[in-house]
Amino acid sequence: MFHRKIISIHKGISVSDGAGVKLKRYIGTEEIRFLDPFLMLDEFRSDNPNDYLAGFPDHPHRGFETVTYLLEGIMEHKDSMGNKGILETGSVQWMTAGRGIVHSEFPKQKTGLLRGYQLWVNLPSNLKMTKPGYNDYLKKDWKFLETDNFILEILSGEVSGKKGPAKNLTPVLYFDFKIKPNQLMHIDVPENYNGFVHMISGEVESNQMSLKEGDLGVFSNGKYIQFQNKKDSISQGIIVLGEPINEPVVQYGPFVMNTEKEIYQAIEDFNSGKFLK
Ligand code: CO
């Protein structure tokens, strides 16, 4: 099979997380428990401050990475390593929780639209206890590729010889695409990576499946992705693919390890303050 097909379409499930922030969860639900190496995908999108102002007060993570892509709005991040950063429209924070981090994420705006994604990328067993760290990537840091038919902004991985800026521990391809009106996008991708497309606006078709704004489509494996935009306006979305880790996953909230014993250790380390070093 060379052509990646859309094997299922998901509308997401409304959840509340942090101090009561309203989100749509697409991965990490009953429908898609896990899409190796992806543990969770949340979309936050609201112009009602009551949905987002409470933010995400101090909370821990261990054993994976979080990738936050802000489509619209301003967020502030602080963590136990002493890092602090402001995430603005079009920028991304790629945080490696590794052996443990405690951080907070708060909207810096009082009104207006807050929109974006948070993705959790699992780490292989030999990297779960790596040193925590993070990088912010502004939109101007992404690699830009434009053809007659489409525009790609590449955050991570390589497409058509263009390589995104993100440093990868688990190999991930992450890009934002815009297909021009009534055009076709065809791109070659690694055959065995698992992944998905999520539509930001407009509509695309692939193997008789139609994906609309807010839809998440899960890909079969294959060597290329082909989307048709039959609309008279631009269709936009994100495509994210990752190399499967193929290891056991034991998750307890924000701790994701390989065994139950490692989860008990994570809880003990967190309770004894080891995440704060
Ligand atoms: Co967090």
PDB file of C-alpha atoms in Angstrom, residues 93-207:
ATOM      1  CA  GLN A  93       6.699  25.003  22.721  1.00  0.00           C
ATOM      2  CA  TRP A  94       8.352  21.587  22.568  1.00  0.00           C
ATOM      3  CA  MET A  95       8.894  20.448  26.150  1.00  0.00           C
ATOM      4  CA  THR A  96      10.751  17.313  27.182  1.00  0.00           C
ATOM      5  CA  ALA A  97       9.410  16.266  30.575  1.00  0.00           C
ATOM      6  CA  GLY A  98      11.901  13.370  30.746  1.00  0.00           C
ATOM      7  CA  ARG A  99      12.592  12.356  34.360  1.00  0.00           C
ATOM      8  CA  GLY A 100      10.227  14.995  35.692  1.00  0.00           C
ATOM      9  CA  ILE A 101       9.122  18.577  35.512  1.00  0.00           C
ATOM     10  CA  VAL A 102       6.475  20.691  37.266  1.00  0.00           C
ATOM     11  CA  HIS A 103       5.059  23.536  35.229  1.00  0.00           C
ATOM     12  CA  SER A 104       2.154  25.914  34.760  1.00  0.00           C
ATOM     13  CA  GLU A 105       0.518  27.207  31.596  1.00  0.00           C
ATOM     14  CA  PHE A 106      -1.693  30.310  31.687  1.00  0.00           C
ATOM     15  CA  PRO A 107      -3.368  32.425  29.003  1.00  0.00           C
ATOM     16  CA  LYS A 108      -1.873  35.948  29.019  1.00  0.00           C
ATOM     17  CA  GLN A 109      -4.983  37.411  27.398  1.00  0.00           C
ATOM     18  CA  LYS A 110      -8.168  38.439  29.174  1.00  0.00           C
ATOM     19  CA  THR A 111     -10.411  38.328  26.102  1.00  0.00           C
ATOM     20  CA  GLY A 112     -10.401  37.137  22.504  1.00  0.00           C
ATOM     21  CA  LEU A 113      -9.797  33.842  20.777  1.00  0.00           C
ATOM     22  CA  LEU A 114      -7.446  31.240  22.233  1.00  0.00           C
ATOM     23  CA  ARG A 115      -6.848  28.395  19.816  1.00  0.00           C
ATOM     24  CA  GLY A 116      -4.256  25.668  19.449  1.00  0.00           C
ATOM     25  CA  TYR A 117      -3.187  22.105  20.108  1.00  0.00           C
ATOM     26  CA  GLN A 118      -1.361  20.188  22.778  1.00  0.00           C
ATOM     27  CA  LEU A 119       0.141  16.872  21.700  1.00  0.00           C
ATOM     28  CA  TRP A 120       1.852  14.349  23.981  1.00  0.00           C
ATOM     29  CA  VAL A 121       4.668  12.385  22.326  1.00  0.00           C
ATOM     30  CA  ASN A 122       5.848   9.271  24.128  1.00  0.00           C
ATOM     31  CA  LEU A 123       9.553   8.629  24.777  1.00  0.00           C
ATOM     32  CA  PRO A 124      11.278   5.239  24.372  1.00  0.00           C
ATOM     33  CA  SER A 125      12.320   3.510  27.629  1.00  0.00           C
ATOM     34  CA  ASN A 126      15.968   4.600  27.308  1.00  0.00           C
ATOM     35  CA  LEU A 127      14.937   8.295  27.141  1.00  0.00           C
ATOM     36  CA  LYS A 128      12.092   8.425  29.659  1.00  0.00           C
ATOM     37  CA  MET A 129      14.447   9.559  32.428  1.00  0.00           C
ATOM     38  CA  THR A 130      16.387  12.032  30.271  1.00  0.00           C
ATOM     39  CA  LYS A 131      17.070  15.566  31.469  1.00  0.00           C
ATOM     40  CA  PRO A 132      14.020  17.863  31.168  1.00  0.00           C
ATOM     41  CA  GLY A 133      14.168  20.786  28.783  1.00  0.00           C
ATOM     42  CA  TYR A 134      12.237  22.865  26.332  1.00  0.00           C
ATOM     43  CA  ASN A 135      12.489  24.888  23.147  1.00  0.00           C
ATOM     44  CA  ASP A 136      10.213  27.593  21.781  1.00  0.00           C
ATOM     45  CA  TYR A 137       9.922  27.823  17.994  1.00  0.00           C
ATOM     46  CA  LEU A 138       8.458  30.976  16.471  1.00  0.00           C
ATOM     47  CA  LYS A 139       6.596  30.651  13.162  1.00  0.00           C
ATOM     48  CA  LYS A 140       9.510  32.330  11.382  1.00  0.00           C
ATOM     49  CA  ASP A 141      11.766  29.454  12.569  1.00  0.00           C
ATOM     50  CA  TRP A 142       9.600  26.841  10.794  1.00  0.00           C
ATOM     51  CA  LYS A 143      10.781  25.738   7.330  1.00  0.00           C
ATOM     52  CA  PHE A 144       8.563  27.162   4.591  1.00  0.00           C
ATOM     53  CA  LEU A 145       7.775  25.378   1.321  1.00  0.00           C
ATOM     54  CA  GLU A 146       5.441  26.748  -1.336  1.00  0.00           C
ATOM     55  CA  THR A 147       4.418  25.130  -4.645  1.00  0.00           C
ATOM     56  CA  ASP A 148       1.741  26.128  -7.195  1.00  0.00           C
ATOM     57  CA  ASN A 149      -0.684  23.885  -5.314  1.00  0.00           C
ATOM     58  CA  PHE A 150       0.048  24.134  -1.597  1.00  0.00           C
ATOM     59  CA  ILE A 151       2.074  25.713   1.223  1.00  0.00           C
ATOM     60  CA  LEU A 152       3.804  23.749   3.975  1.00  0.00           C
ATOM     61  CA  GLU A 153       5.172  25.127   7.239  1.00  0.00           C
ATOM     62  CA  ILE A 154       7.405  22.413   8.656  1.00  0.00           C
ATOM     63  CA  LEU A 155       8.022  22.350  12.398  1.00  0.00           C
ATOM     64  CA  SER A 156       9.569  18.913  12.703  1.00  0.00           C
ATOM     65  CA  GLY A 157      11.019  16.293  10.384  1.00  0.00           C
ATOM     66  CA  GLU A 158      11.790  16.526   6.677  1.00  0.00           C
ATOM     67  CA  VAL A 159       9.403  16.960   3.722  1.00  0.00           C
ATOM     68  CA  SER A 160      10.591  17.354   0.104  1.00  0.00           C
ATOM     69  CA  GLY A 161      14.147  18.032   1.274  1.00  0.00           C
ATOM     70  CA  LYS A 162      13.090  20.768   3.729  1.00  0.00           C
ATOM     71  CA  LYS A 163      13.823  20.118   7.380  1.00  0.00           C
ATOM     72  CA  GLY A 164      11.977  21.686  10.310  1.00  0.00           C
ATOM     73  CA  PRO A 165      13.811  23.217  13.313  1.00  0.00           C
ATOM     74  CA  ALA A 166      12.480  20.966  16.129  1.00  0.00           C
ATOM     75  CA  LYS A 167      14.943  18.712  17.914  1.00  0.00           C
ATOM     76  CA  ASN A 168      13.442  15.222  18.072  1.00  0.00           C
ATOM     77  CA  LEU A 169      13.970  12.523  20.673  1.00  0.00           C
ATOM     78  CA  THR A 170      11.159  10.428  19.173  1.00  0.00           C
ATOM     79  CA  PRO A 171      11.213  11.026  15.381  1.00  0.00           C
ATOM     80  CA  VAL A 172       8.142  13.118  14.494  1.00  0.00           C
ATOM     81  CA  LEU A 173       6.978  14.839  11.329  1.00  0.00           C
ATOM     82  CA  TYR A 174       4.817  17.865  12.204  1.00  0.00           C
ATOM     83  CA  PHE A 175       3.618  20.425   9.685  1.00  0.00           C
ATOM     84  CA  ASP A 176       0.868  22.909   8.966  1.00  0.00           C
ATOM     85  CA  PHE A 177      -0.497  22.705   5.408  1.00  0.00           C
ATOM     86  CA  LYS A 178      -2.579  25.029   3.273  1.00  0.00           C
ATOM     87  CA  ILE A 179      -3.956  23.663  -0.008  1.00  0.00           C
ATOM     88  CA  LYS A 180      -4.803  26.335  -2.545  1.00  0.00           C
ATOM     89  CA  PRO A 181      -8.367  26.467  -3.989  1.00  0.00           C
ATOM     90  CA  ASN A 182      -9.197  23.498  -6.253  1.00  0.00           C
ATOM     91  CA  GLN A 183      -5.691  22.039  -5.967  1.00  0.00           C
ATOM     92  CA  LEU A 184      -4.092  18.739  -5.028  1.00  0.00           C
ATOM     93  CA  MET A 185      -1.399  18.200  -2.398  1.00  0.00           C
ATOM     94  CA  HIS A 186       0.879  15.208  -2.822  1.00  0.00           C
ATOM     95  CA  ILE A 187       3.751  14.638  -0.391  1.00  0.00           C
ATOM     96  CA  ASP A 188       6.049  11.711   0.312  1.00  0.00           C
ATOM     97  CA  VAL A 189       6.320  10.614   3.935  1.00  0.00           C
ATOM     98  CA  PRO A 190       8.009   7.793   5.892  1.00  0.00           C
ATOM     99  CA  GLU A 191       6.016   4.612   5.211  1.00  0.00           C
ATOM    100  CA  ASN A 192       5.795   3.114   8.709  1.00  0.00           C
ATOM    101  CA  TYR A 193       5.066   6.212  10.851  1.00  0.00           C
ATOM    102  CA  ASN A 194       1.655   6.364  12.560  1.00  0.00           C
ATOM    103  CA  GLY A 195      -0.271   9.592  12.477  1.00  0.00           C
ATOM    104  CA  PHE A 196      -3.194  11.854  11.789  1.00  0.00           C
ATOM    105  CA  VAL A 197      -4.494  14.982  10.113  1.00  0.00           C
ATOM    106  CA  HIS A 198      -6.579  17.583  11.944  1.00  0.00           C
ATOM    107  CA  MET A 199      -8.480  20.203   9.943  1.00  0.00           C
ATOM    108  CA  ILE A 200      -8.147  23.872  10.977  1.00  0.00           C
ATOM    109  CA  SER A 201     -10.408  25.231   8.229  1.00  0.00           C
ATOM    110  CA  GLY A 202     -11.937  24.256   4.893  1.00  0.00           C
ATOM    111  CA  GLU A 203     -12.296  20.707   3.634  1.00  0.00           C
ATOM    112  CA  VAL A 204     -10.141  18.048   1.930  1.00  0.00           C
ATOM    113  CA  GLU A 205     -10.865  14.727   0.242  1.00  0.00           C
ATOM    114  CA  SER A 206      -8.798  11.576   0.246  1.00  0.00           C
ATOM    115  CA  ASN A 207      -9.893   8.112  -0.957  1.00  0.00           C
TER     116      ASN A 207
END
